[in-house]
Short mmCIF file of C-alpha atoms and ligand atoms in Angstrom, two decimals:
data_model
loop_
_atom_site.label_atom_id
_atom_site.label_comp_id
_atom_site.label_asym_id
_atom_site.label_seq_id
_atom_site.Cartn_x
_atom_site.Cartn_y
_atom_site.Cartn_z
CA MET A 1 -47.32 -136.99 47.17
CA ASP A 2 -45.29 -134.21 46.13
CA PRO A 3 -46.58 -131.87 43.29
CA VAL A 4 -46.87 -133.75 39.96
CA GLU A 5 -44.29 -131.17 38.35
CA ARG A 6 -41.94 -132.79 40.78
CA ILE A 7 -41.99 -135.74 39.48
CA VAL A 8 -38.64 -137.23 37.40
CA PRO A 9 -39.92 -140.17 35.13
CA GLU A 10 -36.62 -141.44 34.62
CA LYS A 11 -35.93 -141.87 38.67
CA ASP A 12 -39.25 -141.70 40.49
CA THR A 13 -40.67 -144.72 41.72
CA SER A 14 -44.00 -142.72 42.31
CA PHE A 15 -43.89 -142.47 38.50
CA GLY A 16 -43.21 -146.11 38.22
CA PHE A 17 -46.48 -146.81 40.34
CA ILE A 18 -48.75 -144.56 38.26
CA GLU A 19 -47.56 -145.81 34.94
CA ALA A 20 -48.29 -149.49 35.93
CA ALA A 21 -51.67 -148.67 37.81
CA LEU A 22 -52.61 -146.94 34.27
CA ALA A 23 -51.55 -149.63 32.10
CA LEU A 24 -53.29 -152.04 34.08
CA GLY A 25 -56.52 -150.10 33.63
CA HIS A 26 -56.70 -147.85 37.15
CA GLU A 27 -57.44 -144.60 37.66
CA CYS A 28 -54.98 -142.49 39.58
CA LEU A 29 -55.65 -139.35 41.61
CA HIS A 30 -52.99 -136.98 43.27
CA ALA A 31 -53.36 -135.02 46.01
CA LEU A 32 -51.09 -132.86 48.37
CA ILE A 33 -50.75 -134.59 51.92
CA HIS A 34 -51.94 -131.03 53.58
CA GLN A 35 -54.90 -131.21 51.59
CA LEU A 36 -56.46 -134.15 53.42
CA GLU A 37 -59.24 -133.45 55.23
CA ARG A 38 -60.88 -135.16 58.32
CA ARG A 39 -64.33 -134.49 59.89
CA SER A 40 -66.51 -136.02 62.87
CA GLY A 41 -68.99 -138.08 62.32
CA GLY A 42 -70.35 -140.55 59.22
CA THR A 43 -68.42 -142.83 57.41
CA SER A 44 -67.07 -140.17 54.76
CA SER A 45 -64.90 -138.76 57.15
CA VAL A 46 -61.80 -138.33 55.31
CA SER A 47 -61.78 -136.54 52.01
CA ALA A 48 -59.22 -134.67 49.69
CA PRO A 49 -59.45 -132.42 46.59
CA VAL A 50 -58.11 -134.95 43.91
CA ARG A 51 -57.18 -134.52 40.22
CA SER A 52 -56.79 -137.00 37.94
CA MET A 53 -53.35 -138.01 36.49
CA ARG A 54 -51.96 -139.11 32.99
CA ILE A 55 -49.02 -139.38 31.22
CA GLU A 56 -48.76 -137.01 28.53
CA GLY A 57 -45.05 -137.25 26.36
CA GLY A 58 -43.42 -139.19 28.94
CA ARG A 59 -44.21 -136.65 31.67
CA LEU A 60 -46.81 -136.94 34.38
CA VAL A 61 -49.53 -134.57 34.28
CA ALA A 62 -52.57 -133.88 36.54
CA GLN A 63 -55.31 -132.75 34.64
CA GLY A 64 -58.98 -130.66 35.13
CA ASP A 65 -60.31 -129.40 37.75
CA ALA A 66 -59.88 -130.76 41.34
CA ARG A 67 -62.88 -132.71 42.51
CA ARG A 68 -63.41 -133.80 46.59
CA VAL A 69 -63.27 -137.77 46.87
CA ASP A 70 -64.13 -139.79 50.19
CA VAL A 71 -60.90 -141.63 50.49
CA SER A 72 -62.44 -144.03 52.17
CA GLU A 73 -64.20 -145.34 48.80
CA LEU A 74 -60.65 -145.74 46.93
CA ASP A 75 -59.13 -149.37 46.66
CA ALA A 76 -55.75 -148.02 47.81
CA VAL A 77 -54.15 -145.14 48.90
CA PHE A 78 -49.94 -144.43 48.44
CA ILE A 79 -48.27 -141.89 50.65
CA ARG A 80 -45.49 -140.86 48.64
CA LYS A 81 -44.59 -137.58 49.99
CA ASP A 82 -40.48 -137.25 50.24
CA PRO A 83 -39.16 -137.36 53.68
CA PRO A 84 -38.40 -135.07 55.66
CA PHE A 85 -40.85 -136.95 58.13
CA ASP A 86 -42.01 -133.21 59.55
CA ALA A 87 -45.29 -132.33 61.42
CA ALA A 88 -47.35 -132.13 58.02
CA TYR A 89 -46.17 -135.32 57.44
CA ALA A 90 -47.00 -136.96 60.69
CA TYR A 91 -50.64 -135.36 60.47
CA ALA A 92 -51.28 -136.75 57.33
CA THR A 93 -50.71 -140.01 58.85
CA GLN A 94 -53.21 -139.60 61.78
CA VAL A 95 -55.51 -138.01 59.36
CA LEU A 96 -55.63 -141.09 57.45
CA GLU A 97 -56.13 -143.29 60.94
CA GLY A 98 -59.99 -142.45 59.77
CA VAL A 99 -59.70 -144.94 56.96
CA ARG A 100 -56.98 -147.18 57.86
CA SER A 101 -59.62 -150.35 58.20
CA GLN A 102 -61.46 -149.18 55.28
CA THR A 103 -59.06 -148.96 52.40
CA LEU A 104 -55.58 -149.88 51.70
CA VAL A 105 -52.76 -147.48 52.93
CA VAL A 106 -49.38 -147.96 51.92
CA ASN A 107 -47.53 -147.87 54.08
CA ASP A 108 -49.83 -148.21 57.13
CA PRO A 109 -50.16 -144.76 58.62
CA ARG A 110 -48.94 -146.34 61.95
CA GLY A 111 -46.10 -148.43 60.58
CA LEU A 112 -44.95 -144.62 59.32
CA ARG A 113 -45.29 -143.23 62.52
CA ASP A 114 -43.46 -145.69 64.44
CA ALA A 115 -40.62 -146.71 61.92
CA ASN A 116 -38.05 -143.40 62.05
CA GLU A 117 -36.08 -144.53 59.36
CA LYS A 118 -32.92 -144.71 61.25
CA LEU A 119 -34.19 -145.58 64.63
CA TYR A 120 -36.11 -148.64 63.21
CA ALA A 121 -33.14 -150.30 61.85
CA LEU A 122 -31.89 -150.65 65.88
CA GLU A 123 -34.92 -153.10 65.99
CA PHE A 124 -32.93 -155.81 64.66
CA PRO A 125 -29.69 -155.68 66.31
CA ARG A 126 -28.54 -158.75 64.95
CA TRP A 127 -27.87 -157.17 61.48
CA THR A 128 -27.02 -153.67 62.32
CA PRO A 129 -23.71 -151.96 62.38
CA ARG A 130 -22.67 -150.81 65.94
CA THR A 131 -24.90 -147.55 66.40
CA LEU A 132 -25.30 -144.76 68.93
CA VAL A 133 -28.16 -142.48 68.77
CA THR A 134 -27.43 -139.55 71.48
CA ALA A 135 -27.35 -135.82 71.69
CA ASP A 136 -24.47 -136.50 74.23
CA ARG A 137 -21.56 -135.20 72.46
CA ASN A 138 -18.80 -136.73 74.65
CA ALA A 139 -20.40 -139.86 74.33
CA LEU A 140 -20.27 -139.60 70.33
CA HIS A 141 -16.41 -138.93 70.53
CA ALA A 142 -16.06 -141.82 72.88
CA PHE A 143 -18.00 -144.09 70.35
CA VAL A 144 -15.82 -142.68 67.56
CA ALA A 145 -12.81 -144.01 69.37
CA GLU A 146 -14.75 -147.28 70.38
CA VAL A 147 -15.28 -148.35 66.65
CA GLY A 148 -11.65 -147.70 65.64
CA GLY A 149 -11.14 -144.13 65.18
CA ARG A 150 -13.86 -143.43 62.10
CA ALA A 151 -17.44 -142.85 62.19
CA VAL A 152 -20.49 -141.61 60.11
CA ILE A 153 -22.80 -139.12 61.74
CA LYS A 154 -26.58 -138.47 60.53
CA PRO A 155 -29.35 -136.50 61.36
CA LEU A 156 -32.42 -138.58 62.30
CA SER A 157 -34.74 -137.15 59.96
CA GLY A 158 -32.53 -136.89 56.92
CA ALA A 159 -32.76 -138.68 53.63
CA GLY A 160 -30.82 -138.53 49.91
CA GLY A 161 -27.51 -138.32 52.06
CA PHE A 162 -28.09 -134.90 53.39
CA GLY A 163 -26.41 -134.27 56.48
CA VAL A 164 -24.41 -137.63 56.52
CA LEU A 165 -20.88 -136.63 57.70
CA SER A 166 -17.74 -138.88 58.33
CA VAL A 167 -16.43 -138.34 61.61
CA SER A 168 -12.52 -139.26 62.93
CA GLU A 169 -10.65 -139.03 65.67
CA GLY A 170 -8.08 -136.48 65.79
CA ASP A 171 -10.11 -134.46 63.03
CA SER A 172 -9.45 -130.63 63.20
CA ASN A 173 -13.43 -130.82 62.47
CA ALA A 174 -14.38 -133.62 64.53
CA ARG A 175 -15.91 -131.56 67.24
CA ALA A 176 -17.45 -129.17 65.06
CA ILE A 177 -19.27 -132.10 63.21
CA VAL A 178 -20.86 -133.37 66.52
CA ASP A 179 -21.68 -129.95 67.62
CA LEU A 180 -23.70 -129.22 64.46
CA LEU A 181 -25.55 -132.38 63.85
CA THR A 182 -26.64 -132.35 67.77
CA ASN A 183 -27.13 -128.98 67.89
CA GLU A 184 -25.18 -128.44 70.49
CA GLY A 185 -26.04 -131.36 72.71
CA GLN A 186 -29.57 -130.40 71.92
CA GLN A 187 -30.64 -132.98 69.28
CA LEU A 188 -30.71 -136.68 68.78
CA ALA A 189 -28.29 -137.75 66.37
CA VAL A 190 -27.28 -141.34 64.97
CA MET A 191 -23.39 -142.39 64.77
CA GLN A 192 -22.79 -145.83 63.13
CA GLU A 193 -19.36 -147.65 62.82
CA TYR A 194 -17.85 -146.58 59.49
CA LEU A 195 -18.11 -149.62 57.33
CA PRO A 196 -15.42 -149.10 54.85
CA ALA A 197 -17.36 -151.55 52.46
CA VAL A 198 -19.14 -148.50 51.09
CA SER A 199 -16.63 -147.79 48.49
CA ARG A 200 -17.96 -150.82 47.06
CA GLY A 201 -21.61 -149.65 47.21
CA ASP A 202 -24.57 -149.34 49.12
CA LYS A 203 -27.02 -151.57 48.09
CA ARG A 204 -30.98 -150.82 47.75
CA VAL A 205 -33.24 -154.10 48.54
CA LEU A 206 -36.90 -153.33 47.58
CA LEU A 207 -39.37 -155.10 49.16
CA LEU A 208 -42.90 -155.75 48.80
CA ASP A 209 -45.25 -157.13 51.30
CA GLY A 210 -42.07 -158.46 53.19
CA GLN A 211 -40.62 -160.37 50.00
CA PRO A 212 -37.61 -158.75 47.94
CA LEU A 213 -38.39 -157.81 44.82
CA GLY A 214 -34.76 -157.15 44.13
CA ALA A 215 -31.86 -154.89 44.71
CA ILE A 216 -29.79 -152.51 43.05
CA LEU A 217 -26.19 -151.21 43.79
CA ARG A 218 -25.29 -147.46 44.64
CA VAL A 219 -21.68 -146.71 44.39
CA PRO A 220 -20.20 -143.38 45.67
CA ALA A 221 -18.68 -140.93 43.33
CA ARG A 222 -15.00 -140.94 43.65
CA GLY A 223 -14.02 -139.33 46.87
CA GLU A 224 -17.46 -139.16 48.05
CA LEU A 225 -18.68 -140.89 51.23
CA ARG A 226 -22.13 -140.62 49.94
CA ALA A 227 -23.79 -143.54 47.83
CA ASN A 228 -27.01 -141.76 47.24
CA ILE A 229 -28.50 -141.50 43.43
CA HIS A 230 -29.32 -137.88 44.87
CA VAL A 231 -25.57 -136.66 45.38
CA GLY A 232 -24.30 -138.77 42.23
CA GLY A 233 -23.90 -142.06 43.04
CA SER A 234 -24.03 -144.71 40.22
CA VAL A 235 -26.06 -147.50 39.98
CA GLU A 236 -25.23 -150.71 38.76
CA PRO A 237 -27.33 -153.95 39.17
CA THR A 238 -26.53 -156.57 41.99
CA GLU A 239 -27.96 -159.78 43.49
CA LEU A 240 -28.42 -160.58 47.12
CA ASP A 241 -26.14 -163.19 48.53
CA ALA A 242 -27.07 -165.94 50.97
CA HIS A 243 -26.22 -163.56 54.16
CA GLU A 244 -28.54 -160.64 52.95
CA ARG A 245 -31.32 -162.84 51.85
CA GLU A 246 -31.49 -164.11 55.20
CA LEU A 247 -31.28 -160.76 56.39
CA VAL A 248 -33.84 -159.75 54.02
CA ALA A 249 -36.36 -162.58 55.13
CA ASP A 250 -35.94 -161.89 58.97
CA VAL A 251 -36.19 -158.18 58.63
CA GLY A 252 -39.22 -158.71 56.11
CA GLN A 253 -41.40 -160.62 58.43
CA ARG A 254 -41.46 -157.71 60.87
CA LEU A 255 -41.81 -155.06 58.43
CA ARG A 256 -44.82 -157.12 56.85
CA ALA A 257 -46.49 -157.44 60.46
CA ASP A 258 -45.62 -153.53 61.28
CA GLY A 259 -47.85 -152.71 57.83
CA LEU A 260 -44.44 -151.84 56.17
CA TYR A 261 -45.17 -152.94 52.65
CA PHE A 262 -43.08 -150.96 50.21
CA VAL A 263 -39.72 -150.50 51.75
CA GLY A 264 -36.23 -150.23 50.83
CA LEU A 265 -33.38 -151.74 52.86
CA ASP A 266 -30.10 -149.94 52.49
CA LEU A 267 -27.15 -152.60 53.26
CA ILE A 268 -23.48 -151.65 53.21
CA GLY A 269 -20.92 -154.80 53.73
CA GLY A 270 -24.12 -156.97 54.42
CA LYS A 271 -25.16 -154.82 57.37
CA LEU A 272 -28.69 -152.95 57.74
CA THR A 273 -27.68 -149.09 57.82
CA GLU A 274 -31.11 -147.79 57.07
CA VAL A 275 -34.97 -148.87 56.80
CA ASN A 276 -36.96 -146.69 54.35
CA VAL A 277 -40.33 -146.69 54.57
CA THR A 278 -41.76 -142.98 53.78
CA SER A 279 -41.23 -142.96 50.07
CA PRO A 280 -38.63 -145.33 49.20
CA THR A 281 -36.92 -145.05 45.50
CA GLY A 282 -35.17 -147.58 43.08
CA ILE A 283 -37.96 -149.61 41.08
CA ARG A 284 -37.17 -147.45 37.90
CA GLU A 285 -33.64 -148.22 37.78
CA LEU A 286 -34.59 -151.98 39.21
CA SER A 287 -36.97 -152.46 35.97
CA THR A 288 -34.07 -151.07 33.38
CA PHE A 289 -31.81 -154.05 34.85
CA LEU A 290 -34.54 -156.61 35.26
CA GLY A 291 -35.68 -155.42 31.71
CA ARG A 292 -39.45 -155.68 32.81
CA ARG A 293 -42.05 -153.15 34.70
CA VAL A 294 -41.28 -154.35 38.22
CA SER A 295 -44.14 -152.08 39.76
CA ASP A 296 -46.63 -153.90 38.13
CA ASP A 297 -45.81 -156.52 40.80
CA VAL A 298 -46.93 -153.86 42.79
CA ILE A 299 -49.90 -152.93 41.54
CA ARG A 300 -51.09 -156.31 41.46
CA TRP A 301 -50.24 -157.03 45.08
CA VAL A 302 -52.48 -154.13 45.93
CA GLU A 303 -55.24 -155.79 43.89
CA LYS A 304 -54.87 -159.01 45.28
CA LYS A 305 -55.08 -157.52 48.56
CA ARG A 306 -58.32 -155.50 47.98
CA ALA A 307 -59.58 -158.84 47.10
CA GLY A 308 -58.36 -160.52 49.73
CA THR A 309 -56.33 -163.19 48.22
CA ALA A 310 -52.86 -161.53 49.13
N1 ADP B 401 -21.98 -146.75 58.58
C1 ADP B 401 -21.37 -146.37 57.63
N2 ADP B 401 -20.41 -146.82 57.21
C2 ADP B 401 -20.19 -146.05 56.01
N3 ADP B 401 -21.08 -145.25 54.81
C3 ADP B 401 -21.93 -144.78 55.41
C4 ADP B 401 -22.78 -145.54 56.89
N4 ADP B 401 -23.93 -145.11 56.94
C5 ADP B 401 -24.21 -144.22 55.42
N5 ADP B 401 -23.15 -144.04 54.81
C6 ADP B 401 -23.26 -143.40 53.48
O1 ADP B 401 -23.84 -142.37 53.62
C7 ADP B 401 -25.20 -142.64 52.76
C8 ADP B 401 -26.32 -141.91 53.47
O2 ADP B 401 -26.60 -142.76 54.63
P1 ADP B 401 -28.08 -143.21 55.16
O3 ADP B 401 -27.94 -143.96 56.60
O4 ADP B 401 -28.81 -144.51 54.22
O5 ADP B 401 -28.88 -141.90 54.83
P2 ADP B 401 -29.63 -141.27 53.82
O6 ADP B 401 -29.61 -142.36 52.45
O7 ADP B 401 -31.26 -141.51 54.50
O8 ADP B 401 -29.33 -139.91 53.62
C9 ADP B 401 -25.04 -144.17 52.27
O9 ADP B 401 -25.56 -144.16 51.17
C10 ADP B 401 -23.54 -144.44 52.48
O10 ADP B 401 -22.71 -144.00 51.05
MG1 MG B 402 -30.04 -144.04 52.54
#
């Protein structure tokens, strides 16, 4: 995961997992993703220098000197490194291939490699808004017109709302925005029809092993397109309607099959805009609204999965 000093207890889902695991009597070990090692031969081929984590005065701390552990001997490994999904992230998933049949990795390294958060949504055409992924600038401008004159463009590797921009036909910035996001036609960008329902909020649905744990609604600040908490979106309690429950059940089956156990779906106006798999967040806010520690469900599920009963 990221360095412990960077963990914000009030907001970090990783903190929620650690708090629950410690409370349920587990030991929690910390390593950075580039500290994983893989050696040829033997069974202990994947290892990492780890430090034991504790919660002190409400903050997460890693204590003592690092000791090297054989990753295959751990009950579970959570990959909780914030995006972007860069080369270091991709290599970590490949190093963890060495233990994926020996321990539980959340999420499965193969699933993480296969499912780009923006592209993977296109696997569910029934539920996604009209979307185009291309580096072709003319095609992107034509798409803006095709969807009624307003669209949203995003980088493939972004997160937390970074680089997400609104493009309107006839706007004096429209060409500059498309040039920027495609690196002048050299890099893929994602464009979606603009969903006006975004002003009512972007619903984050958290799923565990294909089943919904619950949802929170992120409402953009006044005058802002992006609802992400990171850029000032406010968080409200919410529920799933019948249409959303059907969507979640359908997408959930596929997530389960792909080893994407802990996932955050982003829904705007009942449409699936993004499938967050790298390090989805929201469990702290959900726990506050539900009045119980939802991360306990995740740790209990890990226990059952290891016992072969989940
Ligand atoms: N198709 C869309 N229509 C309207 N608003 C959108 C659309 N796609 C994204 N947004 C806005 O931009 C924010 C970030 O987009 P998202 O695709 O979730 O990327 P990320 O959260 O990874 O940065 C959303 O929370 C929402 O407020
Ligand atoms: Mg999002």
